[in-house]
Coordinates of C-alpha atoms in Angstrom, one line a residue:
M1 CA 144.0 54.2 109.6
R2 CA 141.4 56.5 108.5
A3 CA 137.9 54.9 107.5
P4 CA 136.9 55.4 103.7
I5 CA 133.3 55.9 104.8
G6 CA 131.9 57.8 107.8
D7 CA 133.5 59.6 110.9
F8 CA 135.1 56.9 112.9
D9 CA 138.2 57.5 115.2
T10 CA 140.0 54.8 113.5
A11 CA 139.9 52.2 111.1
T12 CA 141.6 48.8 111.7
P13 CA 142.3 45.9 108.8
A14 CA 140.3 43.2 110.5
P15 CA 142.9 40.5 110.3
D16 CA 144.5 42.8 113.1
C17 CA 141.9 42.6 115.4
L18 CA 140.4 39.0 115.3
D19 CA 139.6 39.1 119.1
E20 CA 137.1 42.1 118.2
L21 CA 135.0 39.7 115.9
T22 CA 132.6 36.7 116.8
A23 CA 134.4 33.2 116.0
P24 CA 132.9 32.6 112.5
V25 CA 133.5 36.0 111.6
A26 CA 136.9 35.6 112.9
D27 CA 137.3 32.5 111.2
A28 CA 136.0 33.5 107.9
V29 CA 138.3 36.7 107.7
R30 CA 141.4 34.3 108.6
H31 CA 140.8 31.9 106.0
W32 CA 139.8 34.8 103.4
Q33 CA 139.8 34.1 99.7
G34 CA 138.9 36.1 96.7
G35 CA 140.1 39.2 94.7
V36 CA 139.7 41.5 97.4
T37 CA 142.4 40.9 99.9
A38 CA 141.4 40.4 103.7
D39 CA 143.4 43.7 104.9
K40 CA 140.8 46.0 102.7
I41 CA 138.1 44.7 105.6
L42 CA 138.4 47.2 108.3
Y43 CA 136.9 46.9 111.4
V44 CA 135.6 50.0 113.4
D45 CA 134.7 49.9 117.1
T46 CA 131.1 51.6 117.4
D47 CA 128.9 52.3 120.6
P48 CA 126.0 49.7 120.9
D49 CA 123.7 52.2 122.4
W50 CA 124.1 53.9 119.2
A51 CA 122.8 51.2 117.0
D52 CA 119.3 52.6 115.7
T53 CA 120.1 53.7 112.3
A54 CA 119.0 57.5 112.9
V55 CA 121.1 57.8 115.7
F56 CA 124.0 55.4 114.0
V57 CA 124.1 57.7 111.1
E58 CA 123.7 61.3 113.3
H59 CA 127.3 60.6 115.3
Y60 CA 129.0 58.4 112.6
G61 CA 128.3 60.1 109.4
R62 CA 125.2 60.9 107.6
D63 CA 127.1 59.5 104.6
L64 CA 126.8 55.9 105.9
L65 CA 122.5 56.1 105.7
E66 CA 123.2 55.6 101.6
R67 CA 126.2 53.1 102.3
S68 CA 125.2 50.9 104.8
A69 CA 123.4 47.4 104.4
N70 CA 121.3 45.3 106.6
C71 CA 121.7 41.4 106.8
V72 CA 118.6 39.3 107.4
V73 CA 118.3 35.9 107.7
V74 CA 115.3 34.0 105.9
A75 CA 113.7 30.6 105.8
G76 CA 112.0 29.4 102.9
K77 CA 109.7 26.1 103.3
R78 CA 108.5 23.7 101.0
G79 CA 107.6 19.9 101.5
G80 CA 108.2 20.2 105.2
E81 CA 112.1 21.2 104.3
T82 CA 113.4 24.5 105.6
T83 CA 116.3 26.3 103.9
L84 CA 118.0 29.3 105.5
A85 CA 119.5 32.2 103.8
A86 CA 120.9 35.6 103.9
C87 CA 119.9 38.5 102.3
L88 CA 121.9 41.7 102.1
V89 CA 120.4 45.1 101.2
L90 CA 121.0 48.6 101.5
S91 CA 119.5 50.1 104.9
T92 CA 117.4 51.9 103.2
T93 CA 115.5 49.5 101.7
R94 CA 113.6 46.4 102.6
V95 CA 114.1 43.0 101.8
D96 CA 111.6 41.6 98.8
V97 CA 111.3 38.3 100.7
N98 CA 107.7 37.1 99.2
G99 CA 109.0 37.7 95.9
V100 CA 112.7 37.5 94.7
V101 CA 114.0 35.9 97.7
R102 CA 111.0 33.1 97.6
R103 CA 111.6 32.5 94.0
Q104 CA 115.3 31.8 94.1
L105 CA 115.1 29.4 97.2
G106 CA 112.4 27.6 95.1
A107 CA 110.1 28.0 98.3
R108 CA 106.3 27.9 98.8
K109 CA 106.5 30.2 101.6
A110 CA 109.4 32.6 102.9
S111 CA 109.6 34.6 106.0
F112 CA 111.7 36.3 108.4
A113 CA 113.6 33.9 110.5
S114 CA 113.5 33.8 114.5
M115 CA 115.4 35.5 116.3
D116 CA 116.4 32.8 118.3
M117 CA 117.2 30.9 114.9
A118 CA 119.0 33.6 113.5
T119 CA 121.3 34.1 116.3
G120 CA 121.6 30.2 117.1
E121 CA 122.5 29.2 113.3
T122 CA 125.1 32.1 112.8
G123 CA 126.6 32.1 116.1
M124 CA 126.5 35.9 116.0
E125 CA 124.3 38.4 118.0
Y126 CA 121.1 39.8 116.9
G127 CA 121.5 43.3 115.4
G128 CA 125.1 42.4 114.2
I129 CA 124.7 39.5 112.1
T130 CA 126.9 40.0 109.0
P131 CA 127.3 37.9 105.9
V132 CA 130.9 36.9 106.7
G133 CA 131.5 34.1 108.3
L134 CA 127.6 32.5 107.3
P135 CA 127.4 28.5 107.4
A136 CA 128.8 27.5 104.3
D137 CA 125.6 25.6 102.9
W138 CA 123.8 29.1 102.9
P139 CA 122.7 31.0 99.9
V140 CA 123.8 35.0 100.7
F141 CA 121.9 37.1 98.3
V142 CA 123.5 40.5 97.9
D143 CA 121.1 43.3 96.4
A144 CA 123.4 44.4 93.3
A145 CA 123.0 47.8 94.2
V146 CA 125.5 47.0 97.7
A147 CA 127.8 44.9 95.4
D148 CA 128.1 48.0 93.2
L149 CA 129.5 50.7 96.3
P150 CA 133.2 51.3 96.9
Y151 CA 132.7 50.7 100.4
V152 CA 129.8 49.2 102.5
L153 CA 129.1 49.2 106.4
V154 CA 127.7 46.2 107.5
G155 CA 127.4 44.2 110.7
S156 CA 130.5 42.5 112.8
G157 CA 128.8 39.7 114.2
R158 CA 128.7 41.7 117.2
R159 CA 126.1 45.0 118.7
R160 CA 129.7 46.6 119.1
G161 CA 131.7 47.2 116.0
K162 CA 130.9 47.1 112.4
L163 CA 132.9 45.9 109.2
L164 CA 133.7 48.0 106.2
M165 CA 133.9 46.0 103.0
P166 CA 134.3 46.6 99.3
G167 CA 131.1 45.6 98.0
K168 CA 132.8 43.7 95.5
A169 CA 134.3 41.3 98.6
L170 CA 130.6 41.1 99.3
A171 CA 130.0 39.9 95.8
E172 CA 132.6 37.2 96.1
L173 CA 131.5 36.0 99.8
P174 CA 131.0 31.9 99.7
G175 CA 127.6 30.9 98.6
A176 CA 127.0 35.1 97.5
V177 CA 124.4 35.6 94.4
V178 CA 123.8 39.2 93.1
L179 CA 120.3 39.8 92.6
E180 CA 118.5 42.8 90.9
G181 CA 115.6 44.3 92.8
L182 CA 116.4 42.3 95.8
G183 CA 116.1 45.5 98.1
V184 CA 113.0 47.5 97.5
A185 CA 111.9 50.8 98.5

């Protein structure tokens, strides 16, 4: 199948290649619910040596720069309690951790989670964390610009491979909250 964005050799419906995904991502695809069907989530094989954004778009298509989203794990702290959340913003922006995220979490302080915390809590590889298959009790903050895209490139849970998903599907994830201004230039 031809990928709807980028220059990939093939795109495979994620339900047809669950072995390529980490356990939590495969489980989420297997039990997918929502207005967008699971077969609209596509898996594309990518070389982990080309994971750097500049090299990635040079090899897989310059159009991906404006159609890729980064998923980062943040930790909000208040009164000795820590709340983890995922934030999904266009790759051309950065997460407004100290403004939008801190307020959404009702935290006194918010920061990026450590690599060990992010990978340990998600069961995913660093550099491949995706909003699909995150712990059920996590909020997933999705920038409105991501939700508005017909297709978005996101991680697959591993450094090798990516998912192509309708922005609408990302907005329907468990715990998803679409926010204006989450990603800032």
